PDB file of C-alpha atoms in Angstrom:
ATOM      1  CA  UNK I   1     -49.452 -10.793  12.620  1.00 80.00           C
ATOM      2  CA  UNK I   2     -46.233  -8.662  12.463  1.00 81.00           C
ATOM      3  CA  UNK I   3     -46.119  -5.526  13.421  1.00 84.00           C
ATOM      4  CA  UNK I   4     -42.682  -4.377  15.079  1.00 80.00           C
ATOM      5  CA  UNK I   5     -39.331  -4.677  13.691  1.00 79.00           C
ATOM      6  CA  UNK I   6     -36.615  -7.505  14.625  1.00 74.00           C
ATOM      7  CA  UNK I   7     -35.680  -5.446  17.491  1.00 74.00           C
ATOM      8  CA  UNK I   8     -39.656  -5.559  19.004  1.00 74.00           C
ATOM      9  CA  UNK I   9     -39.715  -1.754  17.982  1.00 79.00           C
ATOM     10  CA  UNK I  10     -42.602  -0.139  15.439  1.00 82.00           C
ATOM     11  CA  UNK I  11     -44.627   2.790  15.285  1.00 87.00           C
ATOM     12  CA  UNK I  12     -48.612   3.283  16.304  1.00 87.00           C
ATOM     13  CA  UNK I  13     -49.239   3.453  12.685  1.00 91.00           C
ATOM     14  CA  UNK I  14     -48.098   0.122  12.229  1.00 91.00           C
ATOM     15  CA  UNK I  15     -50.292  -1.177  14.930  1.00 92.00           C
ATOM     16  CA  UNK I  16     -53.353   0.006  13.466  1.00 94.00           C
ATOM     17  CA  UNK I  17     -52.769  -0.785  10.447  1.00 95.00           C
ATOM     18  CA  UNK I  18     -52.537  -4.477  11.654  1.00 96.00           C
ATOM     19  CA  UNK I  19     -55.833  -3.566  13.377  1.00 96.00           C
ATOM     20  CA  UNK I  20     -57.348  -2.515  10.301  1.00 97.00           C
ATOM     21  CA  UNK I  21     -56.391  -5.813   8.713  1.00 97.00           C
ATOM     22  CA  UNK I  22     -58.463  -8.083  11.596  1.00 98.00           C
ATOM     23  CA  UNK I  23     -61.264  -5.565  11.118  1.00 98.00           C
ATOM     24  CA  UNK I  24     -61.515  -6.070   7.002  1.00 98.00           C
ATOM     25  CA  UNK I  25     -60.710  -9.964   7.504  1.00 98.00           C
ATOM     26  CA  UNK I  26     -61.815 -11.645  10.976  1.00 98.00           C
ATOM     27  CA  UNK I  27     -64.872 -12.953   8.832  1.00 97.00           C
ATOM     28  CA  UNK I  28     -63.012 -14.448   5.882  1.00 98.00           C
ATOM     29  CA  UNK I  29     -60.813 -16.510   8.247  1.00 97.00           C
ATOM     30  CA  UNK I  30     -62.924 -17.227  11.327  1.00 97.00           C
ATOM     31  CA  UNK I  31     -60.601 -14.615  13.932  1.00 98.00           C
ATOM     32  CA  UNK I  32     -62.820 -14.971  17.276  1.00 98.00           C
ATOM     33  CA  UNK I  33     -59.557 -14.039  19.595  1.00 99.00           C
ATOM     34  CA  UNK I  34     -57.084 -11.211  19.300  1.00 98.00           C
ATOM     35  CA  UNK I  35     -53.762 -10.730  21.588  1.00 98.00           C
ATOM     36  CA  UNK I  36     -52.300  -7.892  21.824  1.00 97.00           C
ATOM     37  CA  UNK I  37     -48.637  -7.855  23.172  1.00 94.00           C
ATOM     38  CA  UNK I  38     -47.685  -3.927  22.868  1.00 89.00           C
ATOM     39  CA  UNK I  39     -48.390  -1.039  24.200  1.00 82.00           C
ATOM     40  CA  UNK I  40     -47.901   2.860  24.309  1.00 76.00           C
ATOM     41  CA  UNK I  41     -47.032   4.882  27.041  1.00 68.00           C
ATOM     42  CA  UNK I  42     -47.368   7.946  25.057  1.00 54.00           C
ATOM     43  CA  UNK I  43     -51.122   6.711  24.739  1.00 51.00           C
ATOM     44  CA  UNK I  44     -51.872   6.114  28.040  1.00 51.00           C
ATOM     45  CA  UNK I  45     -53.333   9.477  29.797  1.00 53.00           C
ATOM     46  CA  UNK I  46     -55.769  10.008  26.701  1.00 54.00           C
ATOM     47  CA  UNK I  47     -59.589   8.628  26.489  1.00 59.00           C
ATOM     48  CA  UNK I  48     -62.230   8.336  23.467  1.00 64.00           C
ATOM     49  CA  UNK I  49     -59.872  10.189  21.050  1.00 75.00           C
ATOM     50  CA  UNK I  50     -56.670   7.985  21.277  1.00 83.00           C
ATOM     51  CA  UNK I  51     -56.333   6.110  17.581  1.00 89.00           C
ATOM     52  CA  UNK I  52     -55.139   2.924  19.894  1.00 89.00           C
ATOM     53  CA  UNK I  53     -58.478   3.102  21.892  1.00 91.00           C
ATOM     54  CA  UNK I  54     -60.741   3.872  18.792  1.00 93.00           C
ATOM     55  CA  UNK I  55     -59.222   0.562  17.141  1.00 96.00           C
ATOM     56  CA  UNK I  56     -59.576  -1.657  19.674  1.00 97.00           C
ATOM     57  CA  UNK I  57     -63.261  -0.727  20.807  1.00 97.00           C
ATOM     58  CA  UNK I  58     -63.716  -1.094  16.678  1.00 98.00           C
ATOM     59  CA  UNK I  59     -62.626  -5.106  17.466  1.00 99.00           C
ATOM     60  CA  UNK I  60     -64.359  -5.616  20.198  1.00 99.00           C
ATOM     61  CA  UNK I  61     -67.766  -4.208  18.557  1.00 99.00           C
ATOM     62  CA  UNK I  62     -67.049  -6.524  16.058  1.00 99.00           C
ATOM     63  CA  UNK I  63     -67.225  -9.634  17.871  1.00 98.00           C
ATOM     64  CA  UNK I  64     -63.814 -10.276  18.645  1.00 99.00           C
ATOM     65  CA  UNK I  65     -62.217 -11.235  22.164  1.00 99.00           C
ATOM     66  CA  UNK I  66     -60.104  -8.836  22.416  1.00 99.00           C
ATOM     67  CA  UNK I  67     -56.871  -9.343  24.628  1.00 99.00           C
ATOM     68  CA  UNK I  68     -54.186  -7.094  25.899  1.00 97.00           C
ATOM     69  CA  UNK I  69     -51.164  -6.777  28.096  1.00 96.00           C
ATOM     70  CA  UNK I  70     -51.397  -4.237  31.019  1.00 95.00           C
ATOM     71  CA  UNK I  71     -47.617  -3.206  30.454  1.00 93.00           C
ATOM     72  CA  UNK I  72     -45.236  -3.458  32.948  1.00 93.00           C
ATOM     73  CA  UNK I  73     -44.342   0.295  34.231  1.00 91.00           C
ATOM     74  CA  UNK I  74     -46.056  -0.519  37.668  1.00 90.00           C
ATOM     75  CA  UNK I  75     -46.163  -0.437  40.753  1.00 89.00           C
ATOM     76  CA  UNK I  76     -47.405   2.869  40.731  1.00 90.00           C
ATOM     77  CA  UNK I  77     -51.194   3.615  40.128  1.00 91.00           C
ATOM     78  CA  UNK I  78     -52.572   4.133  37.011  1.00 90.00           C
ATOM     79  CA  UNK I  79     -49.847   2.460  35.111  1.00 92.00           C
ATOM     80  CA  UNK I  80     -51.546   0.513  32.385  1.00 92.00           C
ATOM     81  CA  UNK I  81     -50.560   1.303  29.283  1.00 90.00           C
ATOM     82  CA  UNK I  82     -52.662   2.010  26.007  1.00 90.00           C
ATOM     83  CA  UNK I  83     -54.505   0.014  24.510  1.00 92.00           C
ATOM     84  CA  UNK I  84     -54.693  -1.992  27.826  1.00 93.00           C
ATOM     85  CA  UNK I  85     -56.874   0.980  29.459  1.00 92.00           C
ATOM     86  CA  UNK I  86     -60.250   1.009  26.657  1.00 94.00           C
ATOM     87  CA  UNK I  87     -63.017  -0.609  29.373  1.00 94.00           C
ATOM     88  CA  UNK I  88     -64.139  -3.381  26.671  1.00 96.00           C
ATOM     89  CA  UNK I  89     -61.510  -5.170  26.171  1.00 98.00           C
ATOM     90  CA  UNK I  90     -59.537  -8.044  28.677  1.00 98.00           C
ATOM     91  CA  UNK I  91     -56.183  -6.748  30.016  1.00 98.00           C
ATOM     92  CA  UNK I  92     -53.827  -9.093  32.000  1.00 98.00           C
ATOM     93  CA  UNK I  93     -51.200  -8.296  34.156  1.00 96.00           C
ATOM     94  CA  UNK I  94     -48.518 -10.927  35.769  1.00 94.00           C
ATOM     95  CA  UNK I  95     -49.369 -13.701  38.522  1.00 92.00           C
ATOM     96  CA  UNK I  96     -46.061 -13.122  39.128  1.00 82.00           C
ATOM     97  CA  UNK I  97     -45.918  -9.697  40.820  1.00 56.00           C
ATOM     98  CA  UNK I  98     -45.017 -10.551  44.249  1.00 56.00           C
ATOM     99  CA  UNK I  99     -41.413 -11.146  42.763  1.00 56.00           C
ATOM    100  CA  UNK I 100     -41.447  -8.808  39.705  1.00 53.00           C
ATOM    101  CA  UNK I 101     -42.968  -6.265  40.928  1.00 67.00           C
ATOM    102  CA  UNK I 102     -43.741  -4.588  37.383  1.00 88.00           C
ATOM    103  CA  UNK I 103     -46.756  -5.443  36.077  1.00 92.00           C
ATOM    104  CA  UNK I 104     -49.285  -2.324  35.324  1.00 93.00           C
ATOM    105  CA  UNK I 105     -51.520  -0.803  37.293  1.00 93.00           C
ATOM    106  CA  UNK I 106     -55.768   0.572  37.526  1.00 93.00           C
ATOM    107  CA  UNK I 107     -56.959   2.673  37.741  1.00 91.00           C
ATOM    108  CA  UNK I 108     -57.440   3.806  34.382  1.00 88.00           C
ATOM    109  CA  UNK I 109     -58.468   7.194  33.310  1.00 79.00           C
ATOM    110  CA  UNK I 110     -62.346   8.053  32.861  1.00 74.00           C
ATOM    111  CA  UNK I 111     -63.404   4.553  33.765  1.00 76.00           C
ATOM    112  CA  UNK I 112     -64.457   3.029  36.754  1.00 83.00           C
ATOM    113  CA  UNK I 113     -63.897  -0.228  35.170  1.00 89.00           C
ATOM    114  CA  UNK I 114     -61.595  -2.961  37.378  1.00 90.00           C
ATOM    115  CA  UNK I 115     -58.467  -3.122  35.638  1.00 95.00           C
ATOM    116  CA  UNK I 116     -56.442  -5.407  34.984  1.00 97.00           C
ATOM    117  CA  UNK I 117     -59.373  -7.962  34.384  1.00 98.00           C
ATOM    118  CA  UNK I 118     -56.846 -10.740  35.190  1.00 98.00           C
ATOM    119  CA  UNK I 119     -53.030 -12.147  35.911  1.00 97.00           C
ATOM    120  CA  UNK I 120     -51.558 -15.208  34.384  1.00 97.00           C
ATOM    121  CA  UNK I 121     -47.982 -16.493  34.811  1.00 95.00           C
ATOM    122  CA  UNK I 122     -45.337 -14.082  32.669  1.00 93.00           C
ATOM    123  CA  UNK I 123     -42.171 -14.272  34.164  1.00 91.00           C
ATOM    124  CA  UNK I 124     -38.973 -16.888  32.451  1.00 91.00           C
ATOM    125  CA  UNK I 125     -40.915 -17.859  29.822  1.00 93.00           C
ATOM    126  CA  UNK I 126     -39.545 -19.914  27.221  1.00 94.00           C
ATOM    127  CA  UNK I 127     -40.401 -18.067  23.854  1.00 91.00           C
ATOM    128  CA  UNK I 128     -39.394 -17.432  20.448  1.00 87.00           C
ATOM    129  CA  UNK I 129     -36.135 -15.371  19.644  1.00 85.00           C
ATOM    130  CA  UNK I 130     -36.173 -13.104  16.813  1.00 79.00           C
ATOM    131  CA  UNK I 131     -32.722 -15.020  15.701  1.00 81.00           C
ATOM    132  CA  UNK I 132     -32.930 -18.566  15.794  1.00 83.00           C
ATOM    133  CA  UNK I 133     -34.131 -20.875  18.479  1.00 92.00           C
ATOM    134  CA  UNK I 134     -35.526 -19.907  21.958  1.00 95.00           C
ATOM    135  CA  UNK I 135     -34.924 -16.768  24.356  1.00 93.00           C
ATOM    136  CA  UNK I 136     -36.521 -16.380  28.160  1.00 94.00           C
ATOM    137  CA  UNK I 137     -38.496 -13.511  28.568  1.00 91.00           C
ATOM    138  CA  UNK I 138     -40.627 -11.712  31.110  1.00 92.00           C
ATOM    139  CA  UNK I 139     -43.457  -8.788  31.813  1.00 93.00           C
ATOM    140  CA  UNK I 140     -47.198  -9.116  31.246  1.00 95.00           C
ATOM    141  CA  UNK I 141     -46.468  -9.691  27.104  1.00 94.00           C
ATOM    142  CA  UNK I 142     -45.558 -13.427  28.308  1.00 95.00           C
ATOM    143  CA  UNK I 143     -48.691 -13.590  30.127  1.00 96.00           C
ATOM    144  CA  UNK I 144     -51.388 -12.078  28.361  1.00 98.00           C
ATOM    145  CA  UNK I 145     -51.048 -15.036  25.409  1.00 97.00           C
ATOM    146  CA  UNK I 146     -51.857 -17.529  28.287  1.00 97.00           C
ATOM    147  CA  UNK I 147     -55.188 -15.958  28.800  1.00 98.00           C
ATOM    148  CA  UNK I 148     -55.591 -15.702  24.907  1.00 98.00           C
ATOM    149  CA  UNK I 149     -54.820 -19.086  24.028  1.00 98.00           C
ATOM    150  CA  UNK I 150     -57.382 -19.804  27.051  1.00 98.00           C
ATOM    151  CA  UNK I 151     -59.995 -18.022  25.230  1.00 98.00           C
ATOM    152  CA  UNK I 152     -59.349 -19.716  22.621  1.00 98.00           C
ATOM    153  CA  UNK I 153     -60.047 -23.103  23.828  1.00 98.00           C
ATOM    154  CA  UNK I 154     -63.262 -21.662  25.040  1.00 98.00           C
ATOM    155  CA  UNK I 155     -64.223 -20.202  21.480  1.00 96.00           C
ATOM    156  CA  UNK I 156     -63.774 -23.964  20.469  1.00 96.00           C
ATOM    157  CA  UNK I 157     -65.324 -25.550  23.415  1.00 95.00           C
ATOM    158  CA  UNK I 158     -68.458 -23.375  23.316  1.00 95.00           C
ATOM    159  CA  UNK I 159     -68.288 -21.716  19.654  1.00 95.00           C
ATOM    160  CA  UNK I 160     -72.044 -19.593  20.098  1.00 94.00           C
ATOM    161  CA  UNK I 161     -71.184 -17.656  23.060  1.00 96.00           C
ATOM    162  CA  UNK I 162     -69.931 -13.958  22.289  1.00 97.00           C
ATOM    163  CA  UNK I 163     -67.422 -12.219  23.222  1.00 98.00           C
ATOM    164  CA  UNK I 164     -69.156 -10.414  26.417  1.00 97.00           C
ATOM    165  CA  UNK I 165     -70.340 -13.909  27.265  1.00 96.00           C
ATOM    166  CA  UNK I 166     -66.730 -15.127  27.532  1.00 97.00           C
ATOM    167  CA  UNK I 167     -65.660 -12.378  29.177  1.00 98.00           C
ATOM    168  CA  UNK I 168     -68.018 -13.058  31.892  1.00 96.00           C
ATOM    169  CA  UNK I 169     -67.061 -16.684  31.952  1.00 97.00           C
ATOM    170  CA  UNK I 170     -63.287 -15.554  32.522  1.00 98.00           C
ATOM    171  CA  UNK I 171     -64.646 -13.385  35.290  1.00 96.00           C
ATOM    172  CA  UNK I 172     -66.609 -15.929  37.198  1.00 96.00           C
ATOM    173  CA  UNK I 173     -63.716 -18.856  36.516  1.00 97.00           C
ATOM    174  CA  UNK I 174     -60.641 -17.009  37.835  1.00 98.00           C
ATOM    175  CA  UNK I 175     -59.049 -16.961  41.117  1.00 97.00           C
ATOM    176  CA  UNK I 176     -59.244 -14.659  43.788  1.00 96.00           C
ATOM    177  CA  UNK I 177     -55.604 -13.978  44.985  1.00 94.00           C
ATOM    178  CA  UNK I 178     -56.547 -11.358  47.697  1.00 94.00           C
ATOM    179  CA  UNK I 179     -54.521  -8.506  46.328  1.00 92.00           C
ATOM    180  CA  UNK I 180     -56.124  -4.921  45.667  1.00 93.00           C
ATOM    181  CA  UNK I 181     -58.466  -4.639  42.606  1.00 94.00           C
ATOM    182  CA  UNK I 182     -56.156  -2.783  40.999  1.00 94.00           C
ATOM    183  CA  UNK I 183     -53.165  -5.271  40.642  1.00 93.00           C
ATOM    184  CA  UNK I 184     -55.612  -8.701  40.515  1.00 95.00           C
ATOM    185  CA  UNK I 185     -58.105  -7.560  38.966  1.00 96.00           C
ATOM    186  CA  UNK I 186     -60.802 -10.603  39.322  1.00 97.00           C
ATOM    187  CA  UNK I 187     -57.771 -12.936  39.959  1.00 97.00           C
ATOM    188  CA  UNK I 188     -56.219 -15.650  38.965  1.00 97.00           C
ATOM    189  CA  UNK I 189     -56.781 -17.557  35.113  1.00 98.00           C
ATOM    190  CA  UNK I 190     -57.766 -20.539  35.766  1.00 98.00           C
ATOM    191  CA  UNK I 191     -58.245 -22.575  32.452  1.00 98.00           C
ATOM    192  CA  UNK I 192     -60.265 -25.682  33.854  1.00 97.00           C
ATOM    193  CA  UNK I 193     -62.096 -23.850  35.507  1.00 97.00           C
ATOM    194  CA  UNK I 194     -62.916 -21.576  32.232  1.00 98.00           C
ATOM    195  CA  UNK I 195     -63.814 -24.115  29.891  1.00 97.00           C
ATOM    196  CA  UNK I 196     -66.422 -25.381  32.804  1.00 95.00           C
ATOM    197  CA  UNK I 197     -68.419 -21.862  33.576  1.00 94.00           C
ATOM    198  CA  UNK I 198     -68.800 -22.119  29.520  1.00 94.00           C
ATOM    199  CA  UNK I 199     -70.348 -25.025  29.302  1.00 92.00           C
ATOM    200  CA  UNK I 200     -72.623 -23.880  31.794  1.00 88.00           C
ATOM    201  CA  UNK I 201     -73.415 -20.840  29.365  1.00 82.00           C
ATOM    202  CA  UNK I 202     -73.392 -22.977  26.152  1.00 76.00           C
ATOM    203  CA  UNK I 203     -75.667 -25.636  27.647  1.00 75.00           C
ATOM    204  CA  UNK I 204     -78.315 -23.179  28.840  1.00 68.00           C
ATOM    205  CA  UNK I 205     -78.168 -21.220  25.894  1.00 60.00           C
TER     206      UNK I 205
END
């Protein structure tokens, strides 16, 4: 779904109003997994009454995985950026940190939720270009689709398990990298690994 400009630039409103368009049609066409690859700084020191936080806890109540990118203003504390910061939701940060050195930081405010939940790999990543053909780009927007399209698989691998199930699946499957809570969260994605713990979940349910 599109909503920033050719440049990558846009406006909250246009945000959630893409929001509000999952919310009024995730059941008509089947969305399980959302990824969200923006964020607000502006957004990031409010709580319960941030439009960006309302919208995604609104997603998240309604059944979908909800997926966001932790922003990459780090290394300093408290650097995740909204919508990355509501305590529901998955945020992922970059594997690639020891080099980068960007990716956003927990704490985040009024929570004593672990965040980010997890890294994957986000830096020289082949991707679309806005013109034509392919660009290389970096910073936890690159990674957090890895850990979406993960999810993803897992929605079709194990298609009963909810959203706080797979959550927990992605907690117990990834890989401890022995870096503070606040920059690994629970680790490392590891996709195998994933798809395994929900089979375990799917076969006892």
């Amino acid at each position: 779904m599109k909503v920033l400009d050719g440049n990558g630039n846009g406006k909250v409103s246009h945000v959630l109003s893409g929001f509000q368009w999952l919310l009024d049609h995730h059941r008509e066409y089947n969305i399980r997994v959302v990824n969200i690859s923006v964020g607000a700084t502006t957004d990031r020191k409010t709580n319960e009454h941030s439009p960006l936080y309302k919208m995604v806890g609104k997603l998240w109540d309604a059944g979908m995985v909800v997926i966001a990118a932790a922003g990459n203003e780090g290394p300093r504390k408290g650097s995740i950026t909204s919508p990355g910061i509501h305590p529901k939701i998955i945020t992922v940060g970059c594997s690639d940190d020891l080099r980068n050195y960007h990716s956003g930081r927990g704490p985040v405010p009024k929570s004593c939720v672990v965040k980010p939940e997890v890294l994957a790999p986000g830096a020289n990543v082949v991707s679309c270009s806005n013109k034509l053909g392919y660009t290389i780009k970096s910073g936890t927007s690159m990674a957090t689709p890895r850990v979406t399209g993960a999810m993803a698989l897992l929605c079709e691998a194990c298609p009963t398990l909810t959203n706080g199930q797979m959550k927990l699946c992605l907690k117990n499957s990834s890989k401890d990298l022995h870096l503070p809570k606040s920059q690994q969260g629970w680790g490392l994605l590891q996709i195998e690994r994933l798809i395994k713990e929900g089979a375990f979940l799917f076969d006892k349910g």
